[in-house]
Short mmCIF file of C-alpha atoms and ligand atoms in Angstrom, two decimals:
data_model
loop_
_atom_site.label_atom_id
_atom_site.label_comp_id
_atom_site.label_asym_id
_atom_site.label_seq_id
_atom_site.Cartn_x
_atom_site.Cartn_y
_atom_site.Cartn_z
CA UNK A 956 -99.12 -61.12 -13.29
CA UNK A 957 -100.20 -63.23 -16.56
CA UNK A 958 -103.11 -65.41 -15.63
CA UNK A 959 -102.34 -69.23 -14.30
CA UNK A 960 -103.41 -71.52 -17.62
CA UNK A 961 -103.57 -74.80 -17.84
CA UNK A 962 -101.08 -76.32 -19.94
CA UNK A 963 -102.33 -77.23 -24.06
CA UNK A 964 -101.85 -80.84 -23.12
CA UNK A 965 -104.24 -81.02 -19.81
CA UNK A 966 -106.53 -78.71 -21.51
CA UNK A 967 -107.05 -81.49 -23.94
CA UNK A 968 -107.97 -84.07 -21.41
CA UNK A 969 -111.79 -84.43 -21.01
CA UNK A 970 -112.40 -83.51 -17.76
CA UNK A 971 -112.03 -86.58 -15.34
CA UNK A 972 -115.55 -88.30 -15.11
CA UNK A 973 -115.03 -89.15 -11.59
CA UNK A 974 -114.16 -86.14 -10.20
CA UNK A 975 -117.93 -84.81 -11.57
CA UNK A 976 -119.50 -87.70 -9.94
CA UNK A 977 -117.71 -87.11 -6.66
CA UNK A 978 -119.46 -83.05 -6.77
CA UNK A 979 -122.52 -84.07 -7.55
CA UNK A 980 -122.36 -86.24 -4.55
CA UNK A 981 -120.85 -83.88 -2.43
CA UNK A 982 -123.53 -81.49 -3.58
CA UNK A 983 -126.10 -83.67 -2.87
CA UNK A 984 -124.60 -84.88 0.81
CA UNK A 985 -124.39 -80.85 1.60
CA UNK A 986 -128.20 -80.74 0.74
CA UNK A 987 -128.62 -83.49 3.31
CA UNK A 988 -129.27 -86.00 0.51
CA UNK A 989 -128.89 -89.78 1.22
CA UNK A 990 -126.80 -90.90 -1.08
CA UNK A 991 -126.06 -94.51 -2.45
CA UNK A 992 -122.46 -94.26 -4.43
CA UNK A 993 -122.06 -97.65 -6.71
CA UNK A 994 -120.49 -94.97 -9.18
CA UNK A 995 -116.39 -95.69 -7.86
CA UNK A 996 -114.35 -98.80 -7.93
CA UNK A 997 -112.98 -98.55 -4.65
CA UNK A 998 -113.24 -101.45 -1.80
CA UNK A 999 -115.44 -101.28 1.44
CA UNK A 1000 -113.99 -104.22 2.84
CA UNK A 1001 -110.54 -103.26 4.61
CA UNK A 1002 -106.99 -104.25 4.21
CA UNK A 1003 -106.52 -107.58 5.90
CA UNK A 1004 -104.66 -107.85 9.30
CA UNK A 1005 -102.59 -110.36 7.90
CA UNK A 1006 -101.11 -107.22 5.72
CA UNK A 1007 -101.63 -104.33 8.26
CA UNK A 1008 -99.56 -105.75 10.43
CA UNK A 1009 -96.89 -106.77 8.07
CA UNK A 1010 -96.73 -102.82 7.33
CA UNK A 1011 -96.46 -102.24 11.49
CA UNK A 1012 -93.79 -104.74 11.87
CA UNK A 1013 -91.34 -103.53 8.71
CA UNK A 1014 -92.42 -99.69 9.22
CA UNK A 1015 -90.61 -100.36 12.81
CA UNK A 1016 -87.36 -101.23 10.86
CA UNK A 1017 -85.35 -98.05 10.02
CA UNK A 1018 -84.04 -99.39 6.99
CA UNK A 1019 -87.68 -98.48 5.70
CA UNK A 1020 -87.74 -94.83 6.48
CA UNK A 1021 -85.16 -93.95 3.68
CA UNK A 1022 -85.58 -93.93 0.57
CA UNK A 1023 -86.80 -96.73 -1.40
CA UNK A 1024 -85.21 -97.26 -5.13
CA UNK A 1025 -86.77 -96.20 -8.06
CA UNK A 1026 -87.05 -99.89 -9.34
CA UNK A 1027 -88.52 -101.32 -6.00
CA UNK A 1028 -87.19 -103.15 -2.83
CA UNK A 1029 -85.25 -106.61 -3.77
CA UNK A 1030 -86.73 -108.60 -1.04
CA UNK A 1031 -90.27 -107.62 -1.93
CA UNK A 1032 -89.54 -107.79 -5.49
CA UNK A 1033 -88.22 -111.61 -5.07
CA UNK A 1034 -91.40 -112.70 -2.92
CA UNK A 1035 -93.39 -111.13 -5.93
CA UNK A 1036 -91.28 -112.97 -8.22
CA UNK A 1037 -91.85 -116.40 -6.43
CA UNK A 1038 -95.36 -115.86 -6.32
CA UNK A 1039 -95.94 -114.83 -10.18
CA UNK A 1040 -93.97 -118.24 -10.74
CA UNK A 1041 -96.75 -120.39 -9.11
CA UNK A 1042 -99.77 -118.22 -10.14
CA UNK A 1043 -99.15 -117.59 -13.73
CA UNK A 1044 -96.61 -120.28 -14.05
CA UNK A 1045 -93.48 -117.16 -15.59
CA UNK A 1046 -90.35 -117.36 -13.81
CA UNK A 1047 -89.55 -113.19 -13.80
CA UNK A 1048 -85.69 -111.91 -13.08
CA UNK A 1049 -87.29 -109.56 -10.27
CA UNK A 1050 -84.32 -107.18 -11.24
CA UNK A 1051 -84.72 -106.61 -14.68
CA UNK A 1052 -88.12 -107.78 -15.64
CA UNK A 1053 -89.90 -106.15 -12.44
CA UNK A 1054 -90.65 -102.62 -11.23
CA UNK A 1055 -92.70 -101.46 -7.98
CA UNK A 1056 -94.72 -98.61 -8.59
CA UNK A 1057 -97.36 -95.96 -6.83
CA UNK A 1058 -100.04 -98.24 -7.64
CA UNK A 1059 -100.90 -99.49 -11.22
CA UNK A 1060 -102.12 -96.44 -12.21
CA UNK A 1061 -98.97 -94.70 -11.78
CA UNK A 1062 -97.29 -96.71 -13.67
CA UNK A 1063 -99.58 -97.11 -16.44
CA UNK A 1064 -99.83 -93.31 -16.94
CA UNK A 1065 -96.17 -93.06 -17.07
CA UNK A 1066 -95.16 -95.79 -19.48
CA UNK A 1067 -95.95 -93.80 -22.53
CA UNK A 1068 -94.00 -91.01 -21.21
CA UNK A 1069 -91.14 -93.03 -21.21
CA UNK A 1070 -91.25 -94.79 -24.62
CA UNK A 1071 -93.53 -92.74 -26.96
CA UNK A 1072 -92.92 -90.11 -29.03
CA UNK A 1073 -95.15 -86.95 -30.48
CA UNK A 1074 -96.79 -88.09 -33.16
CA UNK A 1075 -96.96 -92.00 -31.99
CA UNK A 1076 -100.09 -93.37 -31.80
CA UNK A 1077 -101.06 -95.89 -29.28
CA UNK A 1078 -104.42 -98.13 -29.40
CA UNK A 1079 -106.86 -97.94 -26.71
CA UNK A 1080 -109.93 -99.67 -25.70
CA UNK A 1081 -112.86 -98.01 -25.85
CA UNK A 1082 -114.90 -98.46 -23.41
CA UNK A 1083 -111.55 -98.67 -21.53
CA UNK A 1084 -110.12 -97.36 -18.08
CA UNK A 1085 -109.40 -93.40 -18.88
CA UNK A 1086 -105.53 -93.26 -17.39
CA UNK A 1087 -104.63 -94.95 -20.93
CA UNK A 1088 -105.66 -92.44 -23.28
CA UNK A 1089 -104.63 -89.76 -20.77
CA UNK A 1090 -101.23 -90.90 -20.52
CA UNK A 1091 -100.68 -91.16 -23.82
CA UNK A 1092 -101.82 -87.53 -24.58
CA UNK A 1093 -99.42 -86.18 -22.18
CA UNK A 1094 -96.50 -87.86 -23.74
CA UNK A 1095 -97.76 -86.13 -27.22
CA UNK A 1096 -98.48 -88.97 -28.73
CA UNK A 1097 -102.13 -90.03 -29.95
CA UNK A 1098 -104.58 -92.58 -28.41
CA UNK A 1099 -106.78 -94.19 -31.50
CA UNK A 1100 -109.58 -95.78 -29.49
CA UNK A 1101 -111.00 -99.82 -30.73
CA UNK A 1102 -114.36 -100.35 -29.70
CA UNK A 1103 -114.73 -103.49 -27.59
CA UNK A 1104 -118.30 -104.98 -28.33
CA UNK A 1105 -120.74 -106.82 -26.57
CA UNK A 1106 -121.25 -108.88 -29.64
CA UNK A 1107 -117.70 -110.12 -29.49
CA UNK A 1108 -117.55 -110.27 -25.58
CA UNK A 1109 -116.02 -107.02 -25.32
CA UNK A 1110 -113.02 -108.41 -26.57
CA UNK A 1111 -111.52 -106.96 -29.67
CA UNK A 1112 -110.69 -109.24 -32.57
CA UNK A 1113 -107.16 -108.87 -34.10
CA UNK A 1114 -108.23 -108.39 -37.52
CA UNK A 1115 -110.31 -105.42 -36.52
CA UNK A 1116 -107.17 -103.96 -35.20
CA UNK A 1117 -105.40 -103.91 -38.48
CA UNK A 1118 -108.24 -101.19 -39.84
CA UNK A 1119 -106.85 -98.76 -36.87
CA UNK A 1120 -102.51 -99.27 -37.27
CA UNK A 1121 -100.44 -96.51 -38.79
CA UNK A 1122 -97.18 -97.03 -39.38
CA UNK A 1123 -96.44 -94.38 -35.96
CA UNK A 1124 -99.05 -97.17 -34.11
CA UNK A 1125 -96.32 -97.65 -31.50
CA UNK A 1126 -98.60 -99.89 -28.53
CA UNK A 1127 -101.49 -101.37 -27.38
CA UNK A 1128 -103.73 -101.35 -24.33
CA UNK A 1129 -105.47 -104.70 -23.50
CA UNK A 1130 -107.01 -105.16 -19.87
CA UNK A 1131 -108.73 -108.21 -19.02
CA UNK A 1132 -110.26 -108.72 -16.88
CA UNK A 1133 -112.40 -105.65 -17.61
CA UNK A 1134 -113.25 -102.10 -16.55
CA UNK A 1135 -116.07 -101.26 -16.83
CA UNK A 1136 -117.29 -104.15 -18.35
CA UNK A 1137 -116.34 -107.10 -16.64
CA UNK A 1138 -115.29 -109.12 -19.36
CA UNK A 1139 -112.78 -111.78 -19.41
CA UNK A 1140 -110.61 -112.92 -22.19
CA UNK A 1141 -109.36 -116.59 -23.23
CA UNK A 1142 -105.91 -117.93 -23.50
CA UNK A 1143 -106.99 -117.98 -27.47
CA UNK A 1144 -107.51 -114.50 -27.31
CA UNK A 1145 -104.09 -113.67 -25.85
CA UNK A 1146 -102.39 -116.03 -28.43
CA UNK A 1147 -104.08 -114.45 -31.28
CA UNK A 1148 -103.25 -111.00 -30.45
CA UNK A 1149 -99.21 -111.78 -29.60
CA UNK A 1150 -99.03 -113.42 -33.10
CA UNK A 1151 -100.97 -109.94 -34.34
CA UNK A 1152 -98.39 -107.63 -32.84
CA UNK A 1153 -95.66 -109.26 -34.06
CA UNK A 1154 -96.34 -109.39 -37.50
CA UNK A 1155 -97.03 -105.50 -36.83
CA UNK A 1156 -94.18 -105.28 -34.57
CA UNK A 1157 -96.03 -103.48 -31.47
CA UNK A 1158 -96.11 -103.23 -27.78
CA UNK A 1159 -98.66 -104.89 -25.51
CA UNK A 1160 -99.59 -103.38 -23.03
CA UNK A 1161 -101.29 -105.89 -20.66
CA UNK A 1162 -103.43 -103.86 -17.51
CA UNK A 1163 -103.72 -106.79 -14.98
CA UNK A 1164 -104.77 -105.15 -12.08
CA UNK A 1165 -107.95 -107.26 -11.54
CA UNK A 1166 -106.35 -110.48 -12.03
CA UNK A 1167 -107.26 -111.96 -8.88
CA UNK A 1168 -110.96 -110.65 -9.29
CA UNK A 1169 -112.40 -113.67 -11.28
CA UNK A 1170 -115.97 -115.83 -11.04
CA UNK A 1171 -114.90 -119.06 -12.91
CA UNK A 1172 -111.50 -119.04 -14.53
CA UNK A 1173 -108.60 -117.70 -13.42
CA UNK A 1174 -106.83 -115.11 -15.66
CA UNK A 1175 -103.91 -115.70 -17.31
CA UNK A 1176 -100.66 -113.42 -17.66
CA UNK A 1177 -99.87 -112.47 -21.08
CA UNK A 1178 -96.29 -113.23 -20.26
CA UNK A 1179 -97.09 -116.62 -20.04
CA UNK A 1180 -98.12 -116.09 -23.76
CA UNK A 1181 -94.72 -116.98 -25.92
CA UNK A 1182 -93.50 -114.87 -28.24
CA UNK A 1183 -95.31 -111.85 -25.34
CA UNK A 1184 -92.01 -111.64 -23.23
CA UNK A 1185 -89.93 -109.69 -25.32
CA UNK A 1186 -92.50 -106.48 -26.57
CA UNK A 1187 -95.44 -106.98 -23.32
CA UNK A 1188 -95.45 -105.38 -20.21
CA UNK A 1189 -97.87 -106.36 -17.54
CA UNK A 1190 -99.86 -103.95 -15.18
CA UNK A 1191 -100.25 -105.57 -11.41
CA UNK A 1192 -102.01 -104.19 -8.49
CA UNK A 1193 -102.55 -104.84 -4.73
CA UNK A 1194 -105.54 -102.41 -4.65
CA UNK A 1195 -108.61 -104.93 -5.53
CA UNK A 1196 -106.47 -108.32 -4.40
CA UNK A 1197 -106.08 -106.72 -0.78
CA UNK A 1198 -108.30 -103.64 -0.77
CA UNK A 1199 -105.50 -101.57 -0.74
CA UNK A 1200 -106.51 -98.63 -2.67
CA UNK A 1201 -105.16 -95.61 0.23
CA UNK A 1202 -102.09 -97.84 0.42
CA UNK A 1203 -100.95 -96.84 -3.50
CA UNK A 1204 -99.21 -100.21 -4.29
CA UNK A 1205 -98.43 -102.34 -7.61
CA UNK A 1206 -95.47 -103.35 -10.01
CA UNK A 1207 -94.91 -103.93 -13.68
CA UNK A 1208 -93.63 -106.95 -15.08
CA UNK A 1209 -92.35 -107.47 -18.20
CA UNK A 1210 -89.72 -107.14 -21.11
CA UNK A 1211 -86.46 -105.53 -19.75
CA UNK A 1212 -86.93 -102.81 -21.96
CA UNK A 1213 -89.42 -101.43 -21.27
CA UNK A 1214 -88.94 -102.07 -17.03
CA UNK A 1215 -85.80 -100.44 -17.64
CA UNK A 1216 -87.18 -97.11 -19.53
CA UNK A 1217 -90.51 -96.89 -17.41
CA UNK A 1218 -88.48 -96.77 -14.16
CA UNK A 1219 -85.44 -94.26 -15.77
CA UNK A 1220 -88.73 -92.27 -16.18
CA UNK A 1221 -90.11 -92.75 -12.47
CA UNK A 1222 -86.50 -92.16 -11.21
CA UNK A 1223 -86.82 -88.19 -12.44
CA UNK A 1224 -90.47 -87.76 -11.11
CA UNK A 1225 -90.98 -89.80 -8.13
CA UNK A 1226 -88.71 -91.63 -5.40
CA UNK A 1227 -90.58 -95.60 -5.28
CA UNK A 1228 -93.07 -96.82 -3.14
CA UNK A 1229 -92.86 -96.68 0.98
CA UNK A 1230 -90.69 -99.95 1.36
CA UNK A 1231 -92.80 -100.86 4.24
CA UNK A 1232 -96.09 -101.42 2.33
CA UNK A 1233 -93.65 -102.81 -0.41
CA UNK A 1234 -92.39 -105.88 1.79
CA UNK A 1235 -95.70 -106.67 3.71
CA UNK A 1236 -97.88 -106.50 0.43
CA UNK A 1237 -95.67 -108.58 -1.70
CA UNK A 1238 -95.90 -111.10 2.14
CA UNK A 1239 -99.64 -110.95 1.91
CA UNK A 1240 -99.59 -112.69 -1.25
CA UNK A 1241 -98.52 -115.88 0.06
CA UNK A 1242 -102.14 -116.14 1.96
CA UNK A 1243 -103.64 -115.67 -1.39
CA UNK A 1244 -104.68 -119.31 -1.49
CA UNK A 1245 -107.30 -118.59 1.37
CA UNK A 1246 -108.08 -115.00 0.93
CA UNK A 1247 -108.68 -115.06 -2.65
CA UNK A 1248 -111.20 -117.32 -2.78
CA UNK A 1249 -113.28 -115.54 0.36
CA UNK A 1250 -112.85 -112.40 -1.50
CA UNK A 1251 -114.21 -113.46 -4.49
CA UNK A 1252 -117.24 -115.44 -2.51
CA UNK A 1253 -118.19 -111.63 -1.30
CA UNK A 1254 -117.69 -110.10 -4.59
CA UNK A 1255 -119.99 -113.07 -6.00
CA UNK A 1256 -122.77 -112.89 -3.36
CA UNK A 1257 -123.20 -109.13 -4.47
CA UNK A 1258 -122.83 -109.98 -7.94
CA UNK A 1259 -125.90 -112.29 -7.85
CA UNK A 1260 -127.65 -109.79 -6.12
CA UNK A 1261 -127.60 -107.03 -8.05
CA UNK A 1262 -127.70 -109.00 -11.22
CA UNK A 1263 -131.24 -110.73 -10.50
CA UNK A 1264 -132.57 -107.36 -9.23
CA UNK A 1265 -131.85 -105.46 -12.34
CA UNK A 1266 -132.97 -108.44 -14.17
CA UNK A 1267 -136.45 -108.68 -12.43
CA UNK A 1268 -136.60 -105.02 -13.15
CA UNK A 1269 -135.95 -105.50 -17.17
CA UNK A 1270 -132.33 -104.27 -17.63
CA UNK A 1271 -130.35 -106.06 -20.03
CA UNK A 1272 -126.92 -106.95 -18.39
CA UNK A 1273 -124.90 -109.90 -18.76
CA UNK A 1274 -123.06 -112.01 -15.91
CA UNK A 1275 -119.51 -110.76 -15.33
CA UNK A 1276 -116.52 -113.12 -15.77
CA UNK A 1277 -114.34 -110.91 -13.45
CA UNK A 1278 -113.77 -107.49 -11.69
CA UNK A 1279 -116.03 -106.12 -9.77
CA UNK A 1280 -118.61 -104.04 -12.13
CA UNK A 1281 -121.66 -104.81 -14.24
CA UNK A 1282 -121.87 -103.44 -17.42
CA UNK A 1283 -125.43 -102.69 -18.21
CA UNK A 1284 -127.60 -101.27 -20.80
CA UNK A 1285 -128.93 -97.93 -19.72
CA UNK A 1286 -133.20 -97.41 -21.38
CA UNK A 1287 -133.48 -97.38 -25.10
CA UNK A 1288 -134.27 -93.11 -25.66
CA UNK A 1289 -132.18 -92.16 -22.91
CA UNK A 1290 -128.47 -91.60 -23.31
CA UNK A 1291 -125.98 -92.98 -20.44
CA UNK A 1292 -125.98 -89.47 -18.67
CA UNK A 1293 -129.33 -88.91 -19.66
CA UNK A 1294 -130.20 -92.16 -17.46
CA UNK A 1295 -128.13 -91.81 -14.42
CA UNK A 1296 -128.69 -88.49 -13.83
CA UNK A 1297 -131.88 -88.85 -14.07
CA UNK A 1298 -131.74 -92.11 -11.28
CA UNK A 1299 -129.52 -89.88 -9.34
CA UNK A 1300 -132.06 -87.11 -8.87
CA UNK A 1301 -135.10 -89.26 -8.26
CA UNK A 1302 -133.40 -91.44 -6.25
CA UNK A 1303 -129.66 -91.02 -4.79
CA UNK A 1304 -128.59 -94.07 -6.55
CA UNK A 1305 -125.27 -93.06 -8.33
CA UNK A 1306 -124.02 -94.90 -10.87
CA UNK A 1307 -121.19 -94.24 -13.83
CA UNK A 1308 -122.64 -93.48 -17.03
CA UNK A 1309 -121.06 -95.38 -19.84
CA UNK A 1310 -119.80 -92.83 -21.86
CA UNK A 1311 -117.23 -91.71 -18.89
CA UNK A 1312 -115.03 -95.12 -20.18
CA UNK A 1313 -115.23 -93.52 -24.18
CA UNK A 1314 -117.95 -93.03 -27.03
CA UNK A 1315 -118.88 -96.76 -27.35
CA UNK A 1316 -119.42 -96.64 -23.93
CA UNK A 1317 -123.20 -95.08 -24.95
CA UNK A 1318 -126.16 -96.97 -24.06
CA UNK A 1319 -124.53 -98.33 -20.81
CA UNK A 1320 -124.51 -97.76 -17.36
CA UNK A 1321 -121.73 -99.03 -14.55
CA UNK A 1322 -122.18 -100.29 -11.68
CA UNK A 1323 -119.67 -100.90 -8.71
CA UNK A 1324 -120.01 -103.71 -6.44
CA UNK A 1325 -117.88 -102.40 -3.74
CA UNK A 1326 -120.28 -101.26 -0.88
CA UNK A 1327 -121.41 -104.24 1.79
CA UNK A 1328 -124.51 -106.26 0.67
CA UNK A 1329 -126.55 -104.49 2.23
CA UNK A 1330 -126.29 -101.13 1.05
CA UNK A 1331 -126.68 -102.63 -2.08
CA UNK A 1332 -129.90 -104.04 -1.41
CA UNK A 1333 -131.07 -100.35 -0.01
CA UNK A 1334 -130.18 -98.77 -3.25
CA UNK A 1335 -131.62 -101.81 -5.67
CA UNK A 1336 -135.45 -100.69 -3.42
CA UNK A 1337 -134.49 -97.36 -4.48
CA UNK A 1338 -134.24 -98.21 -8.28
CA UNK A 1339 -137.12 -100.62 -7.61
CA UNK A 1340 -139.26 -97.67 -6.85
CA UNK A 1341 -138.24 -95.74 -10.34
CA UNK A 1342 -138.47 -98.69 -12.10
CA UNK A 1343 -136.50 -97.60 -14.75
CA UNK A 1344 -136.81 -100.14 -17.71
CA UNK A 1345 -140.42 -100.45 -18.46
CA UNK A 1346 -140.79 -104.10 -20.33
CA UNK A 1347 -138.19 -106.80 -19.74
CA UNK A 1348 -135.50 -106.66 -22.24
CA UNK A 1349 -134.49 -109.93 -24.03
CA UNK A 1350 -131.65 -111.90 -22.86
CA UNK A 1351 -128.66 -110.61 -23.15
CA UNK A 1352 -126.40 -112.45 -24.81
CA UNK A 1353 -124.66 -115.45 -23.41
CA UNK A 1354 -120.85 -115.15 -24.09
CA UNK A 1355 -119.41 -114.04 -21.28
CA UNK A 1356 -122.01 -116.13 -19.00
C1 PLP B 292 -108.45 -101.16 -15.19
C2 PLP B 292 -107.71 -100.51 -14.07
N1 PLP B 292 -106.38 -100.47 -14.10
C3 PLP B 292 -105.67 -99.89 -13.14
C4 PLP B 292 -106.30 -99.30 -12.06
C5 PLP B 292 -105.44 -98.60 -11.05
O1 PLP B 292 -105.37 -99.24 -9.84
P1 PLP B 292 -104.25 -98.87 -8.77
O2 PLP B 292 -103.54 -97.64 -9.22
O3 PLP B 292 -104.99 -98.64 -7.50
O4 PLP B 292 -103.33 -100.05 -8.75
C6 PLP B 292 -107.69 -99.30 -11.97
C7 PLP B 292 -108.36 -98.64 -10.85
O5 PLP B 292 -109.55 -98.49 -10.78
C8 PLP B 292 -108.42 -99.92 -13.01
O6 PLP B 292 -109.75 -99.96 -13.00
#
């Protein structure tokens, strides 16, 4: 028999960066290591009862146990519809300007199957969340990464762009607010870049999924941007809003277009979401108004935390606007892996070195605020003991404060 190879196309991808975190913890556990994980975006806190049992009640219901459409249940779709209405203030058909997907994620690293082209190129964000360069290397197109710079908030500036388009430059990948950094982006920002891509007649593609993650502001939907609705397509997720990460739910929203071709794509690969944890997630959002803002007061609490620790310690690190990571600078002479291997061996503290979100992602570390307060408090005395940063930095800067 020939020997099994990867194909040329997932040869290409770099490896996944989380995957190596997750053996060197698994190494480490199987050595009887204790281990403190802020490395992975994914929520301690459960999925609310007011959801769980919404999935027991509808996964009762037969209907539910066939399956589901490619495009999403109605019902669900409608409630999500009704609820994008107040929150972002865009009234969506739920039938042609909505999808349900397998979690944002799936979605995202499908779209550029379904509307690029070999030899498109498709703009990227860099640091920026991995899926969107991977995706767009499977469909044979390339990803041309923009650096997003502290200087400028992390946020690119249209002009900039303009260096990086090709006439194949097919789309762009905006997420806001921000992994890994935590940066949020004005309504100016949004209007600046919709004007951009239609003078250079592109694609927006708008990752949302931490839109109900926020410290001051709340995000706005690109939709609600005019002259967005025709060439945009918006990324949701129920993952962070509900810690639903096992439950793999989300939807797309957006021009009809592109709806349309991302779910003629999802009809030949996958079959839609479980239409029980369709219905009771798109439910859960009416009791947004009181669960947001006690999910945010926990994600704040450990923000605070971990930000005046590293601070006291000499780290440079500015004060997130939204998600639920801090972005900060790893020791001047050590490079990100450098650094957090280095904390991970001395002291079981594992965090995500920069350079697993792209190259300008050197010179920074991420952390994860998703383990309880106190766990994060046991690892901070663990990095208090290394002491990693020898003289308190300067400031950081103050945009995104
Ligand atoms: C920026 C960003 N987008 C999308 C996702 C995917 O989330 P999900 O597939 O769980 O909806 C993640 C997950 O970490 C993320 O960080």
């Amino acid at each position: 028999m020939r020997p099994i190879e990867k194909s040329a196309r997932l040869q290409s991808l770099p490896r996944y960066l989380f995957a190596e975190l997750e053996r060197k913890r698994h190494e480490a556990e199987s050595a009887g290591r204790e281990v403190f994980d802020l490395s992975i975006g994914d929520p301690d806190l459960p999925t609310p009862d007011f959801i769980l049992d919404k999935i027991a009640e509808y996964g009762r219901d037969p209907r539910n146990h066939r399956y589901p459409t490619s495009a999403g249940n109605r019902e669900a779709r409608a409630r999500i519809a009704a609820w994008f209405a107040e929150r972002f203030q865009v009234s969506l058909d739920p039938v042609r300007e909505m999808a349900m997907l397998l979690g944002s994620k799936e979605g995202i690293g499908h779209l550029p199957l379904a509307i690029l082209n070999p030899g498109d190129e498709a703009l990227v964000p860099d640091p920026g969340y991995p899926v969107y360069a991977a995706g767009t290397a499977f469909a044979g197109a390339s990803p041309v990464r923009f650096p997003l710079r502290e200087t400028t908030g992390f946020v690119p500036d249209p002009p900039d762009l303009d260096k990086l388009v090709t006439p194949r430059t097919r789309l762009l990948f905006v997420n806001y607010p921000n992994n890994p950094t935590g940066a949020t982006a004005p309504r100016a920002f949004y209007e600046e870049l919709v004007a951009w891509a239609v003078r250079r007649d592109l694609i927006i593609v708008s990752d949302a999924a931490y839109s109900e993650l926020y410290y001051s502001e709340a995000p706005q939907s690109i939709l609600s941007i005019p002259g967005a609705r025709d060439r945009s397509i918006e990324f949701h997720s129920f993952s962070k809003t509900f810690n639903m990460t096992g439950w793999r739910i989300g939807f797309a929203a957006g021009a009809p277009a592109l709806i349309e071709a991302l779910v003629q794509f999802k009809a030949n690969v996958d079959s839609g979401a479980p239409q029980a944890i369709q219905l009771a997630a798109a439910e859960g959002l009416k009791s947004l108004p009181v669960h947001g803002p006690a999910l945010r007061g926990v994600y704040r609490e450990r923000r605070d935390l971990v930000l005046d620790t590293l601070r006291a310690l000499g780290c440079p690190i500015r004060t997130p606007g939204g998600a639920f990571y801090l972005w900060g600078r790893a020791p001047e002479k050590e490079t990100s892996m450098e650094f957090v291997t280095r904390v991970f061996e001395k002291t079981g503290v594992l965090l995500t070195p920069g350079t697993g979100f792209g190259a300008e992602g050197e010179g920074y570390f991420r952390i994860a605020l998703t383990s309880s307060a106190d766990s994060l408090r046991r690892a901070l005395q663990k990095l208090e003991t290394l002491t990693p940063w020898k003289a308190p930095h300067a400031s950081p800067s103050p945009i995104i404060r």
